[in-house]
Structure formats: C-alpha cells, structure tokens
Amino acid sequence: MVKRIIILLVIVFFAIIIFPLLKVDPTDSLSSLATKYIRDGADELGSANLVTSIVVTYRGLDTLGEVAVLFIATAGVGFLLRKKKNSSANKRRKSSEILSSGTSFLVPIIFLFGVYIFTHGHLTPGGGFQGGVVIASGVLLLMLSDVSLKFNHFLLSAIESFSGFFYIIIGILGLFLAGGFLDNRIFSLGTFGNIFSAGAIPIIYSLLGIKVGSELVGILGNLRDSE
Amino acid sequence: MITIIVIVLGLIMIIAAFLAIYQKNLVAAVISAGVISLLASILYLLLAAPDVAMTEAAIGSGLTTVVFLYAISKIKKKDGE
Amino acid sequence: MAEIIYNISAIIALAGMIIALYRMVKGPSIADKAIALDVMTIISISLIVYIAAISQKIIYTDVALVYALISFIGVIAIARYLERGL
Amino acid sequence: MLMLIGSLITLIGSIFLFLGALGILRMPDVYNRMQAGTKATTLGTILFLAGLALGYSHCTCWPRILTLILFIVFTNPISSHALARAAHHIGINLTEKSVTDKLAEDEAENGEKL
Amino acid sequence: MKDFKRFIVLFVILCIFWILFAGKEFNELILGFVASLIITILFYKKAFIFGEFNLNPKAIAYFVFYIFILLIEIIKSNIAVAKLVIQPTLPINPGIVKVKTKLKSRLGRIILANSITLTPGTLTIETKDDEFYIHWIDVTSENIDEATNSIVQNFEKYLEVIFG
C-alpha cells in the first residue's frame, strides 16, 4: 500500500513538473539550426509540410537508418520464428460471412487511403511510415477475415528490396544533380502547395511507404505462419 | 477549454496505465495499453504535432495490439502442449 | 454563444469517456473491455474533429480518418483472438 | 445563425454519446451493452460531426467529415457483430432476464458450434 | 462481362473516394485516376461484391430512398434506446431470435445485416444460409415469421429491388 502511495506521489510530482510545458510558446527559444530550417525550409525545398522536408531531406540519412532498423526487425522475426511444416489453418475458426464481405468492400478503400497518405506527405501530416502502416493494416484485415490466405514471401521481399534500391538511387542522383545525398531538388520544385511539387519528396515518400508496408506485412505474415 | 481536455485525458491515461500494469489478464492489459496510445495521440494533436499523432494512432493503437495478441496466442499454445 | 455550446458538447462527450473508462476498469470479461475501447475510440474521433474545427485546421481530420480505420481493425483483431481465429 | 444550429445539433449528438456510454454502464450483459453502447454512439457521432461541419462550413472540411461518417457507418456494425459472435462462441452467458436463445438451442441440436 | 462490370463499379467507387479525400484539382485527379486504376487491377478479381448492383434507374432511386428510410429508422430507435437507458428500472426483455431472409446477393445480405445492427435494439450475431440469428433487446415474439415481419421486412422490400 505504501509503495502504491509513493508511486502516486511520484506521478503527481512529475505531472506538476511537466504541466508548464503545455504553455511554452514554441517560437520563442529555438536553436540557430532550427531557426534556419523554419526560415529557409519552405523556400529551399518547396514543401508545405516543414516536418516532411526536414525528415526526408535535411535529415534524410536518419530516415534511411530508421528504415534499415525496420528491415533488420523483419529479418530477425523471419529468422527467429520457425516455419510451420504442416499448415494448421483449419484449426482456426472461420470468419463470419459479414466480416468477409465487409473486408472485400473495405480493403480497396483502405489501400487507396494509404496511397493518399503517402503521396500527400508534403502537404498533410501523413508520410511514408503512416501510409505504409495503413496499407499493412489493410492486409491485416484480409488476414483476419480469410484464414487460408497465403503469402508470397518471395514477392514481398522483392517489392521491399526494389523500393529500397530505388530510394538509394534517388539519393545518389541528388548527389550528382543537386546539392547532396537525398537532395530533393533533382526535379523542379513546382507550385508551392500543389500535389506535384517539392521535387522528389513525393517519390521518396511513395517508395518509403511501399517499403514500410511490405516490411510490416512480412512481420505479420511471419508471426501468423510460424508455430 | 483545451486545458480541461488535457487534464481529463491525462487522468484517464494514468488510470489506464495502472490497469495495464496491475491486471492479471494479459489481453486486458493489452487493451489498456491500446487506450493509452489512443489518448496519447489526441494529446499530441493538442500539442500541434499531427505527424506524431498520426504515427501514434496508426502504430500504437492498431499494429502493436495485434503483434501483442499474436505473441500471447503463441505463448498460450506452447503452454497448452 | 455557439462556441459555448460547442464547448459544453465536448465536455459531455468527455464525461461519456470517463463512464466508458469505468466499465473498462470493472468489466468482468474481455468482451466488456473491448466494447469500452470501442466507445472510447468513437468519442475520441469526435473530439479530434472538434479540435480540428476549433483550431481551423482541415488537415487534422486526416488523423481522425486513420484513427477510425485502424482502431476498427484493432477491435476485430481482439474479437478474432477471443474466438481463436487469429 | 448557421453556427447556432450546428452547435445545437452537436449538443444533441454529444448527449447521445453520453447516453451510449451510460448504456454500457447500466446494461446487465455483454450483448445488451453492445446494443446500447456502440449503436447509440454511432448516431451520436454522426450528429456530432454533422453539427461541426455545419457550424464551421467556411473551413470546407465537409468532404472529410462525410468520408468519416461513411467509414463509421460501415465499420462500426461489422466490429460489434464480430465481437458479439466471438462472445457467443466463447460461451459468455446471456443475462438471467433473457427469454430465449435460439442460437444456443440450434448449436446444441446440431451438436457443434457454428 | 461480370468481371468487366465489377471492374467499372470498383473503379468508379475508388475515384469518388479519392475526390472526397483529396479534392477535385486537376493534378489530384490525374494521380487519383492512376492510383485507382492500379488498385482496381490488383483487387477486382477478389472484390466479388462489387458486381452485384442492379444498375437501372429504379434500383438507384430505391437506393436513395432506402438511405432516408434507414436514417429515420436509426433516429427513431435510438430515441427508444435512450429512453430505455435513463429509466431507473431498466425494463428490458432480451433474447436471441431467428429470422429468415430472401436475399441471395452477398452485398445485399451485408447491407441488411448492417442495417439491422445499426438500428439499436437489434444486433446480428450469426448468419447461416438464409437464417440470421439476432439479439433483440425487447423480444415481442419468438416465432420465426413474426420476428421476420417486425425486424427484416422493413428493409428487405427495398433491398430486394436494389440487389435482386
């Protein structure tokens, strides 16, 4: 009991400390680098969503590292979980008719929404990761409704490798045609706020979305098909 | 107004966190953890970070729940055999 | 005037969320907790759109869309886990 | 004026949301909770969002809100159906007030779970 | 022929959703067209329920009419359940009953089941061939035919015309 009261007191203490953070005005004390990003980012890169331009171009190498981490996670899951020899799909309970009909209606729309999110990464709060997760959720819904769904793991890893490959090709193109690795100015910047603007950012985000989506589907498929 | 929402959501998150820790049933704990990330994404939105809010909503409340459920069902199968 | 009524509506919705939380703490079975999660999700979607409207930012509604899709799949996953179809 | 009408619709919607939550508190078993809880909140959300779209019509967010309403109307019944089916399959009993359970009778008759 | 109809219906629905998501600027429309085409090619073989609309004027008029009926039904029964919840004695009389449906097409069946679930007081629990098992919050009759009359008939007479 005493322990719980102490825990409660600690939480209240932290709440009191953290609460003033809500009132901080984010513009009044920024480092010089952040000020530069905010002042020049929109003009230099032509992206309406400043976070996107920082994540994809200024800090593009970090994003490459994050995708590599996700790739290693997928590979680890596939390596650690043993494949099932005899398929025991018939042990699972079949889904109801309503769920499978609803799934076949919803999955195309979910995929379209995922495509919308990752192609509009430079205009809306979405981006490659979020779009990839939405697409993986669509496949998850298919998995939940159809107990005997088979995955083509070879195709998945092929899609994943090709999108990663083209991602790096675009980065290297930036090195030659524009300012540096993963610079988005290899195409014209277009009109600010338009869909075909911000140079290579929509293409990079589409590749990232496909890559993240196929990696997550790989993880889920491995989890389901292993014993 | 925003302050009221922040306080109420924060309190609910604390209660859900206690539930996630102290509950005996693992699936119930997973559901509580899902509630935490659900509300955390509203708080991120209030702090003007829609990018983070979207990521939290997508990954925290959907995908991790499912991965946890898969893990629990694998563990239970092992125990049963 | 209208703003005050909007704020009152948001507070009533928040009160609903607290009640759902009580069912989640108490709920005897997992299914009860999943229902409570469902109700909390729906109230959260309403709150997100409310926040988007009062801060005049359309793009925030994208978060609500993602929310609606993903949490629906979460609830179905819980249901399929319960009936051993996962 | 439009804003006032929108705010009143939102108020009605929030009351339905509240009553839905109250329903899951008061009802005696899982199935009745599902009835009162998740369905009353569907109408509540529709009214809440429609009121906001009406009141803030100058921010032209109505296509998104329409999409959101379509999603909720289509997905919410499916998820509560899946949950109810799972609850019946794992044998959560109906409340003692119930008068009949044809599904359990038929399952007992055929000797197998559907 | 069946495949072609399915393809067109799915493609048009996806384009409408894209316009709802992204607006109707010219560049957006091009992108949406390409994205919808790719997704349609990926899915049109599996999405069997899209080939089941009756695309004649009468069916479309009935569909619009059906949405109104459904809205009115939802509002009416929501008020009934709200009354039920705030009464201190909670006068409920629940049970699971069996009803019959004449609908054959899967899209019609899912819309019927969702309509039943959306009107509070009734919740579809299980479907088996032409029988739906429905949890009813206020059972007035355990007989199949009478239950069918009071739950399903109202929606079915429209859905029969729309989906055949």
XYZ file of C-alpha atoms in Angstrom:
672
model
C 0.000 0.000 0.000
C 2.777 2.406 0.995
C 4.531 1.552 -2.238
C 1.490 2.489 -4.275
C 1.090 5.796 -2.454
C 4.727 6.592 -3.163
C 4.239 5.755 -6.843
C 1.179 8.011 -6.939
C 3.110 10.850 -5.317
C 5.940 10.484 -7.821
C 3.457 10.628 -10.698
C 1.789 13.739 -9.271
C 5.222 15.317 -8.850
C 6.128 14.673 -12.489
C 2.731 15.925 -13.622
C 3.321 19.208 -11.819
C 6.767 19.488 -13.380
C 5.628 18.649 -16.902
C 2.423 20.683 -16.920
C 4.065 24.087 -17.641
C 5.389 22.619 -20.896
C 1.897 22.994 -22.320
C 2.184 26.739 -22.104
C 5.562 27.013 -23.835
C 5.424 29.108 -26.976
C 7.394 27.022 -29.463
C 8.769 30.006 -31.338
C 10.485 31.978 -28.622
C 13.578 29.904 -27.907
C 14.904 27.931 -30.843
C 18.439 26.932 -31.657
C 20.071 28.591 -34.646
C 19.743 25.436 -36.751
C 16.005 25.189 -36.098
C 15.592 28.868 -36.891
C 17.361 28.316 -40.188
C 15.127 25.378 -41.045
C 11.994 27.349 -40.287
C 13.144 30.469 -42.136
C 14.564 28.867 -45.272
C 12.943 25.432 -45.415
C 9.811 26.359 -47.331
C 11.690 28.429 -49.929
C 14.552 25.989 -50.442
C 12.614 22.749 -50.693
C 9.106 23.862 -51.695
C 7.324 21.552 -49.248
C 4.227 22.852 -47.480
C 4.820 20.492 -44.557
C 8.077 21.592 -42.966
C 8.435 18.422 -40.890
C 8.441 16.351 -44.067
C 11.192 18.383 -45.672
C 13.317 18.069 -42.538
C 12.708 14.332 -42.205
C 13.254 13.475 -45.858
C 15.970 15.867 -46.998
C 17.834 17.707 -44.240
C 17.746 14.627 -42.042
C 17.375 12.097 -44.861
C 20.179 9.880 -43.616
C 18.369 9.386 -40.296
C 15.281 8.193 -42.153
C 17.422 5.770 -44.149
C 18.728 4.425 -40.834
C 15.213 4.034 -39.448
C 14.108 2.067 -42.486
C 17.201 -0.113 -42.101
C 16.231 -0.770 -38.472
C 12.772 -1.863 -39.591
C 14.336 -4.102 -42.241
C 16.557 -5.741 -39.612
C 13.490 -6.265 -37.396
C 11.693 -8.032 -40.248
C 14.705 -10.191 -40.960
C 15.039 -11.018 -37.253
C 11.416 -12.079 -36.944
C 11.725 -14.256 -40.033
C 14.951 -15.767 -38.745
C 13.838 -16.484 -35.183
C 10.381 -17.868 -35.820
C 10.389 -21.340 -37.300
C 8.169 -22.004 -40.293
C 5.301 -24.355 -39.713
C 5.635 -27.616 -41.651
C 2.018 -28.720 -41.901
C -0.420 -25.909 -42.346
C -2.889 -25.786 -39.466
C -5.163 -23.188 -40.978
C -8.134 -25.472 -40.484
C -7.640 -25.323 -36.711
C -8.580 -21.651 -36.746
C -12.227 -20.705 -36.613
C -13.621 -19.435 -39.898
C -14.678 -15.813 -40.001
C -18.315 -14.918 -40.467
C -19.833 -14.083 -43.805
C -20.443 -10.472 -42.790
C -16.796 -9.948 -41.926
C -15.518 -11.388 -45.188
C -17.990 -9.421 -47.326
C -17.190 -6.244 -45.421
C -13.489 -6.889 -45.863
C -13.764 -7.234 -49.619
C -15.599 -3.923 -49.682
C -13.216 -2.079 -47.345
C -9.746 -3.297 -48.321
C -9.529 -1.455 -51.684
C -10.633 1.750 -49.953
C -8.067 1.266 -47.191
C -5.356 0.765 -49.822
C -6.484 3.919 -51.627
C -6.346 5.821 -48.346
C -2.820 4.544 -47.735
C -1.796 5.743 -51.200
C -3.392 9.122 -50.449
C -1.451 9.418 -47.208
C 1.959 8.654 -48.621
C 1.607 10.666 -51.800
C 0.437 13.725 -49.851
C 3.275 13.571 -47.334
C 4.488 17.037 -48.298
C 1.046 18.631 -47.865
C -0.651 16.831 -44.967
C 0.629 15.311 -41.706
C 0.941 11.904 -43.349
C 4.029 10.376 -44.859
C 5.733 7.171 -45.806
C 5.586 5.470 -42.431
C 1.947 6.273 -41.772
C 0.882 5.272 -45.277
C 2.849 2.052 -45.020
C 1.161 1.224 -41.720
C -2.281 1.877 -43.219
C -1.534 -0.446 -46.150
C -0.212 -3.109 -43.770
C -3.443 -2.748 -41.771
C -5.431 -3.411 -44.929
C -3.508 -6.643 -45.461
C -4.021 -7.433 -41.772
C -7.773 -7.111 -42.268
C -7.516 -9.581 -45.170
C -5.577 -11.938 -42.898
C -8.170 -11.677 -40.141
C -11.088 -12.405 -42.444
C -9.522 -15.179 -44.536
C -7.966 -17.997 -42.520
C -6.351 -19.681 -45.511
C -4.677 -16.618 -47.030
C -1.219 -17.499 -48.321
C 1.619 -15.016 -48.514
C 4.146 -14.942 -51.281
C 7.180 -14.098 -49.162
C 9.471 -14.013 -52.165
C 7.320 -11.363 -53.891
C 7.128 -9.347 -50.683
C 10.883 -9.251 -50.226
C 11.321 -8.452 -53.927
C 8.988 -5.432 -53.650
C 10.730 -4.371 -50.481
C 14.234 -4.635 -51.949
C 13.318 -2.834 -55.166
C 11.746 0.119 -53.367
C 14.767 0.355 -51.073
C 17.073 0.172 -54.085
C 15.267 2.992 -55.909
C 15.247 5.052 -52.720
C 19.033 4.928 -52.596
C 19.278 5.554 -56.376
C 17.282 8.766 -55.916
C 19.574 9.714 -53.038
C 22.655 9.216 -55.218
C 21.020 11.136 -58.090
C 20.678 14.005 -55.656
C 24.402 13.783 -55.023
C 25.131 14.341 -58.722
C 22.289 16.580 -59.942
C 21.679 18.715 -56.848
C 23.294 19.717 -53.569
C 23.925 16.405 -51.836
C 22.750 12.920 -50.875
C 18.914 12.721 -50.832
C 18.525 16.318 -52.021
C 15.008 16.669 -53.406
C 15.835 19.343 -55.997
C 16.558 16.883 -58.802
C 13.167 17.819 -60.263
C 11.675 21.285 -60.450
C 10.046 22.405 -57.226
C 6.703 23.245 -58.846
C 3.998 25.435 -57.359
C 4.029 25.674 -53.578
C 1.178 23.665 -52.052
C 0.422 21.714 -55.240
C 0.449 17.920 -55.362
C 3.244 17.736 -57.940
C 5.616 19.979 -56.028
C 8.560 19.748 -53.635
C 10.792 17.949 -56.139
C 11.493 14.339 -55.239
C 9.744 14.289 -51.846
C 6.500 12.612 -53.054
C 8.504 9.955 -54.930
C 10.751 9.271 -51.954
C 7.732 9.025 -49.693
C 5.916 6.672 -52.079
C 8.937 4.371 -52.146
C 9.217 4.571 -48.363
C 5.528 3.785 -47.988
C 5.734 0.688 -50.197
C 8.882 -0.438 -48.398
C 7.482 0.050 -44.879
C 4.184 -1.552 -45.876
C 5.816 -4.687 -47.292
C 8.149 -4.961 -44.289
C 5.264 -4.806 -41.821
C 3.254 -7.309 -43.861
C 6.304 -9.558 -43.762
C 6.443 -9.320 -39.956
C 2.725 -10.065 -39.586
C 2.834 -12.934 -42.061
C 5.815 -14.494 -40.309
C 4.051 -14.183 -36.952
C 0.972 -15.904 -38.306
C 2.613 -18.697 -40.255
C 5.078 -19.748 -37.568
C 4.384 -22.125 -34.766
C -11.299 24.523 -22.566
C -8.225 22.881 -24.046
C -6.795 22.727 -20.515
C -9.825 20.782 -19.268
C -9.472 18.256 -22.106
C -5.754 17.857 -21.388
C -6.309 17.277 -17.661
C -9.141 14.759 -18.136
C -7.295 12.837 -20.833
C -4.144 12.788 -18.713
C -6.033 11.369 -15.726
C -7.654 8.695 -17.888
C -4.223 7.800 -19.259
C -2.803 7.397 -15.752
C -5.675 5.115 -14.738
C -5.280 3.066 -17.927
C -1.546 2.790 -17.278
C -2.220 1.421 -13.767
C -4.656 -1.064 -15.295
C -2.090 -2.155 -17.867
C 0.435 -2.835 -15.111
C -1.687 -4.448 -12.397
C -4.149 -6.513 -14.432
C -3.708 -10.273 -14.226
C -5.238 -10.989 -17.636
C -2.718 -10.266 -20.396
C -5.291 -9.436 -23.089
C -6.952 -6.912 -20.781
C -3.552 -5.326 -20.214
C -3.010 -5.109 -23.974
C -6.382 -3.374 -24.381
C -5.430 -0.884 -21.656
C -2.148 -0.176 -23.421
C -4.142 0.438 -26.589
C -6.246 3.021 -24.740
C -3.089 4.802 -23.604
C -1.789 5.278 -27.131
C -5.273 6.206 -28.321
C -5.407 9.115 -25.893
C -1.739 9.979 -26.329
C -2.407 10.695 -29.967
C -5.131 13.217 -29.032
C -2.647 14.890 -26.702
C -0.039 15.050 -29.477
C -2.658 16.687 -31.660
C -3.333 19.285 -28.963
C 0.401 19.957 -28.762
C 0.267 20.786 -32.515
C 2.143 17.683 -33.684
C -0.247 15.995 -36.149
C 2.566 13.921 -37.683
C 3.364 12.262 -34.397
C -0.332 11.919 -33.614
C -0.943 10.032 -36.845
C 2.018 7.725 -36.260
C 0.909 7.035 -32.700
C -2.672 6.322 -33.782
C -1.546 4.013 -36.580
C 1.229 2.103 -34.864
C 0.402 2.381 -31.168
C -3.269 1.539 -31.127
C -3.517 -0.794 -34.101
C -0.414 -2.684 -35.058
C 1.253 -3.188 -31.666
C -2.024 -4.502 -30.256
C -2.157 -7.116 -32.983
C 1.508 -8.057 -32.584
C 0.974 -8.448 -28.827
C -2.099 -10.613 -29.437
C -0.135 -12.850 -31.809
C 2.634 -13.179 -29.230
C 0.157 -14.056 -26.454
C -1.574 -16.680 -28.580
C 1.799 -18.253 -29.459
C 2.790 -18.390 -25.784
C -0.547 -19.933 -24.797
C -0.215 -22.597 -27.476
C 3.243 -23.503 -26.151
C 1.906 -23.754 -22.598
C -1.024 -25.898 -23.653
C 1.067 -28.564 -25.370
C -22.913 31.712 -27.787
C -22.401 28.975 -30.338
C -18.815 28.446 -29.179
C -20.031 27.931 -25.624
C -22.490 25.256 -26.776
C -19.716 23.527 -28.743
C -17.536 23.530 -25.626
C -20.359 22.119 -23.496
C -20.840 19.319 -26.054
C -17.158 18.444 -25.869
C -17.346 18.297 -22.070
C -20.392 15.999 -22.208
C -18.529 13.720 -24.626
C -15.553 13.684 -22.231
C -17.891 12.666 -19.407
C -19.045 9.778 -21.586
C -15.423 8.757 -21.989
C -14.948 8.653 -18.206
C -18.010 6.403 -17.863
C -16.606 4.083 -20.534
C -13.351 4.002 -18.585
C -15.280 2.861 -15.501
C -16.728 -0.050 -17.495
C -13.218 -0.827 -18.653
C -11.864 -0.933 -15.099
C -14.768 -3.048 -13.859
C -15.799 -5.104 -16.900
C -15.997 -8.747 -15.881
C -14.991 -10.211 -19.262
C -12.584 -9.236 -22.034
C -15.507 -8.541 -24.368
C -16.770 -5.842 -21.989
C -13.388 -4.164 -22.075
C -13.308 -4.340 -25.861
C -16.722 -2.636 -26.004
C -15.431 0.077 -23.710
C -12.427 0.500 -26.037
C -14.800 0.803 -28.998
C -16.871 3.514 -27.324
C -13.751 5.411 -26.230
C -12.452 5.299 -29.807
C -15.643 6.758 -31.190
C -15.690 9.547 -28.612
C -12.023 10.222 -29.399
C -12.828 10.582 -33.108
C -15.473 13.150 -32.227
C -13.009 15.018 -30.018
C -10.338 15.057 -32.745
C -12.743 16.563 -35.258
C -13.811 19.068 -32.605
C -10.181 20.079 -32.063
C -9.662 20.318 -35.834
C -12.718 22.543 -36.191
C -11.958 24.964 -33.375
C -8.328 25.318 -34.429
C -9.447 25.760 -38.079
C -7.040 23.142 -39.456
C -8.572 20.765 -42.007
C -5.517 18.523 -42.104
C -6.145 17.392 -38.528
C -9.160 15.424 -39.759
C -6.735 13.075 -41.543
C -5.711 11.858 -38.095
C -9.362 11.073 -37.332
C -9.653 9.062 -40.555
C -6.565 6.994 -39.724
C -7.951 6.533 -36.238
C -11.322 5.266 -37.440
C -9.758 2.711 -39.803
C -7.019 1.426 -37.519
C -9.000 1.066 -34.311
C -11.726 -0.812 -36.200
C -9.086 -3.337 -37.213
C -7.821 -3.477 -33.610
C -11.273 -4.361 -32.266
C -11.731 -7.037 -34.943
C -8.331 -8.491 -34.029
C -9.399 -8.743 -30.389
C -12.633 -10.454 -31.425
C -10.804 -12.926 -33.662
C -8.330 -13.623 -30.871
C -11.173 -14.410 -28.484
C -12.778 -16.902 -30.879
C -9.349 -18.402 -31.748
C -9.324 -17.371 -35.361
C -6.218 -15.186 -35.296
C -27.198 31.590 -37.256
C -25.898 28.553 -39.121
C -23.337 28.170 -36.382
C -26.018 28.162 -33.687
C -27.981 25.429 -35.474
C -24.776 23.427 -35.920
C -23.894 23.786 -32.258
C -27.330 22.575 -31.188
C -27.001 19.506 -33.438
C -23.590 18.873 -31.908
C -25.113 19.167 -28.433
C -27.747 16.552 -29.266
C -25.031 14.317 -30.671
C -22.945 14.636 -27.534
C -25.973 13.743 -25.406
C -26.398 10.565 -27.473
C -22.707 9.805 -26.996
C -23.149 10.226 -23.256
C -26.252 8.033 -23.187
C -24.424 5.363 -25.145
C -21.648 5.374 -22.577
C -24.252 5.284 -19.796
C -25.815 2.319 -21.569
C -22.642 0.261 -21.374
C -22.505 1.067 -17.678
C -26.070 0.086 -16.810
C -26.945 -2.827 -19.069
C -26.749 -6.283 -17.483
C -24.779 -8.385 -20.006
C -22.316 -8.144 -22.892
C -24.873 -8.248 -25.707
C -27.135 -5.585 -24.217
C -24.122 -3.389 -23.552
C -23.153 -3.744 -27.176
C -26.636 -2.712 -28.204
C -26.870 0.400 -26.104
C -23.215 1.299 -26.249
C -21.898 1.022 -29.732
C -25.059 1.795 -31.667
C -26.295 4.859 -29.824
C -22.786 6.233 -30.200
C -22.988 5.774 -33.981
C -25.895 8.206 -34.209
C -24.182 10.409 -31.632
C -21.031 10.633 -33.734
C -22.957 11.297 -36.920
C -24.809 14.195 -35.300
C -21.672 15.499 -33.566
C -19.658 15.573 -36.797
C -22.540 16.936 -38.884
C -23.025 19.773 -36.425
C -19.339 20.654 -36.577
C -19.377 20.554 -40.394
C -22.395 22.870 -40.419
C -21.030 25.321 -37.879
C -17.553 25.585 -39.376
C -18.675 25.436 -43.002
C -16.141 28.116 -44.039
C -13.240 25.697 -43.444
C -14.651 23.379 -46.156
C -13.974 20.258 -44.154
C -17.292 18.655 -45.091
C -15.863 16.130 -47.631
C -13.586 14.704 -44.942
C -16.410 14.609 -42.426
C -18.655 12.874 -44.972
C -15.934 10.271 -45.532
C -15.555 9.837 -41.797
C -19.311 9.319 -41.356
C -19.346 6.760 -44.194
C -16.472 4.856 -42.595
C -18.103 4.860 -39.179
C -21.488 3.771 -40.501
C -19.912 0.907 -42.409
C -17.246 -0.280 -39.960
C -18.979 0.058 -36.602
C -21.679 -2.597 -37.174
C -19.075 -5.021 -38.516
C -16.834 -4.681 -35.475
C -19.683 -5.070 -32.999
C -21.004 -8.068 -34.931
C -17.546 -9.681 -34.809
C -17.310 -9.009 -31.080
C -20.792 -10.370 -30.366
C -20.095 -13.503 -32.392
C -16.828 -14.072 -30.525
C -18.530 -13.507 -27.165
C -21.233 -16.049 -28.009
C -18.645 -18.544 -29.242
C -16.562 -18.472 -26.067
C -19.716 -19.001 -24.051
C -20.449 -15.724 -22.315
C -23.969 -16.233 -20.996
C -26.933 -14.010 -21.557
C -28.413 -12.243 -18.590
C -30.998 -14.039 -16.473
C -33.699 -11.720 -17.721
C -33.394 -13.182 -21.233
C -36.378 -15.041 -22.574
C -34.844 -17.118 -25.362
C -31.573 -18.130 -27.023
C -32.312 -19.756 -30.372
C -28.649 -19.822 -31.429
C -27.530 -21.892 -28.439
C -30.522 -24.212 -28.930
C -29.621 -24.806 -32.561
C -25.975 -25.378 -31.697
C -26.958 -27.936 -29.081
C -29.262 -29.615 -31.585
C -26.585 -29.974 -34.262
C -24.009 -30.957 -31.686
C -21.435 -28.494 -32.977
C -20.539 -24.843 -32.826
C -21.352 -22.823 -35.888
C -18.914 -9.500 -68.674
C -19.359 -9.985 -64.954
C -15.677 -9.137 -64.482
C -15.996 -6.001 -66.563
C -18.960 -4.689 -64.562
C -17.123 -5.394 -61.334
C -14.053 -3.572 -62.646
C -16.021 -0.472 -63.625
C -18.009 -0.296 -60.376
C -14.911 -0.688 -58.192
C -13.015 1.889 -60.246
C -15.806 4.483 -60.023
C -16.199 3.963 -56.267
C -12.461 4.389 -55.712
C -12.416 7.574 -57.819
C -15.291 9.017 -55.765
C -13.437 8.250 -52.555
C -10.269 9.870 -53.930
C -12.198 13.051 -54.711
C -13.585 13.011 -51.169
C -10.060 12.585 -49.756
C -8.101 14.945 -51.959
C -10.385 17.443 -53.620
C -11.001 17.946 -57.321
C -7.977 19.873 -58.513
C -6.717 18.715 -61.939
C -3.363 17.275 -60.810
C -5.008 15.463 -57.924
C -7.478 13.916 -60.361
C -4.657 12.553 -62.541
C -2.916 10.996 -59.554
C -6.196 9.603 -58.231
C -7.030 8.101 -61.617
C -3.687 6.277 -61.758
C -3.879 5.099 -58.125
C -7.471 3.867 -58.510
C -6.562 2.033 -61.712
C -3.649 0.209 -60.051
C -5.704 -0.774 -57.013
C -8.617 -1.873 -59.199
C -6.325 -4.121 -61.262
C -4.970 -5.602 -58.027
C -8.349 -6.288 -56.452
C -11.141 -6.662 -58.981
C -10.912 -10.468 -59.069
C -11.335 -10.776 -55.305
C -13.847 -7.993 -54.759
C -16.800 -10.088 -55.808
C -19.404 -7.980 -54.078
C -18.992 -5.061 -56.444
C -20.569 -6.917 -59.363
C -23.925 -7.182 -57.635
C -25.521 -3.802 -58.138
C -28.558 -3.587 -60.376
C -27.643 -0.553 -62.447
C -31.104 0.540 -63.577
C -32.841 3.823 -62.665
C -35.417 2.158 -60.440
C -32.768 0.497 -58.295
C -30.839 3.752 -57.897
C -33.980 5.652 -56.908
C -34.791 2.931 -54.388
C -31.244 3.161 -53.033
C -31.598 6.881 -52.316
C -34.986 6.202 -50.772
C -33.510 3.384 -48.685
C -30.906 5.711 -47.148
C -33.694 8.009 -45.955
C -35.673 5.094 -44.516
C -32.554 3.867 -42.728
C -31.819 7.324 -41.263
C -35.368 7.699 -39.953
C -35.270 4.166 -38.519
C -31.925 4.876 -36.796
C -33.179 8.104 -35.212
C -36.462 6.541 -34.063
C -34.896 3.511 -32.462
C -32.037 5.492 -30.933
C -34.544 7.610 -29.082
C -36.257 4.430 -27.898
C -32.996 3.023 -26.541
C -32.085 6.354 -24.944
C -35.430 6.296 -23.120
C -34.689 2.742 -22.019
C -31.274 3.643 -20.619
C -32.382 6.577 -18.479
C -35.258 4.707 -16.860
C -34.220 3.565 -13.375
C -35.942 0.176 -13.612
C -34.327 -0.788 -16.954
C -37.356 -2.588 -18.476
C -35.605 -4.910 -20.931
C -36.679 -8.283 -22.245
C -33.703 -9.570 -24.257
C -33.124 -12.759 -26.182
C -31.694 -14.240 -29.382
C -34.244 -14.923 -32.111
C -34.017 -16.417 -35.582
C -35.217 -14.630 -38.718
C -35.345 -15.592 -42.376
C -34.213 -13.528 -45.343
C -34.891 -13.936 -49.046
C -31.813 -12.036 -50.215
C -29.239 -14.026 -52.170
C -26.551 -11.498 -53.150
C -23.756 -11.037 -50.620
C -23.767 -7.249 -50.849
C -27.492 -7.207 -50.129
C -27.013 -9.530 -47.160
C -24.243 -7.467 -45.604
C -26.213 -4.242 -46.045
C -29.241 -5.913 -44.466
C -27.157 -7.216 -41.554
C -25.511 -3.837 -41.034
C -28.884 -2.071 -41.128
C -30.228 -4.483 -38.529
C -27.192 -3.862 -36.364
C -27.313 -0.089 -36.813
C -30.872 0.207 -35.570
C -30.401 -0.200 -31.827
C -32.441 -2.884 -30.215
C -31.288 -5.500 -32.707
C -27.813 -6.941 -33.304
C -26.857 -9.582 -35.852
C -24.840 -12.283 -34.113
C -24.534 -15.081 -36.656
C -25.558 -15.808 -40.219
C -26.222 -19.271 -41.615
C -27.600 -19.735 -45.109
C -30.903 -17.874 -45.170
C -31.235 -17.524 -41.410
C -29.917 -14.656 -39.313
C -29.564 -15.011 -35.538
C -30.415 -11.679 -33.968
C -30.054 -10.452 -30.419
C -33.177 -8.462 -29.692
C -33.372 -6.170 -26.704
C -37.152 -6.349 -26.438
C -38.447 -9.713 -27.661
C -42.089 -9.473 -28.604
C -42.351 -12.851 -30.332
C -40.179 -15.956 -30.511
C -41.823 -17.206 -33.684
C -39.633 -17.008 -36.806
C -42.244 -15.486 -39.073
C -43.433 -12.814 -36.670
C -39.860 -11.836 -35.790
C -39.044 -11.666 -39.510
C -42.045 -9.430 -40.021
C -41.072 -6.921 -37.399
C -37.281 -6.826 -37.933
C -36.407 -7.672 -41.521
C -39.397 -6.831 -43.736
C -38.991 -3.106 -43.397
C -35.557 -3.150 -45.048
C -35.883 -6.214 -47.213
C -38.567 -4.947 -49.547
C -36.226 -2.186 -50.750
C -33.044 -4.254 -50.801
C -34.751 -6.911 -52.899
C -35.274 -4.397 -55.690
C -31.780 -2.919 -55.411
C -29.730 -6.101 -55.327
C -32.097 -8.700 -56.659
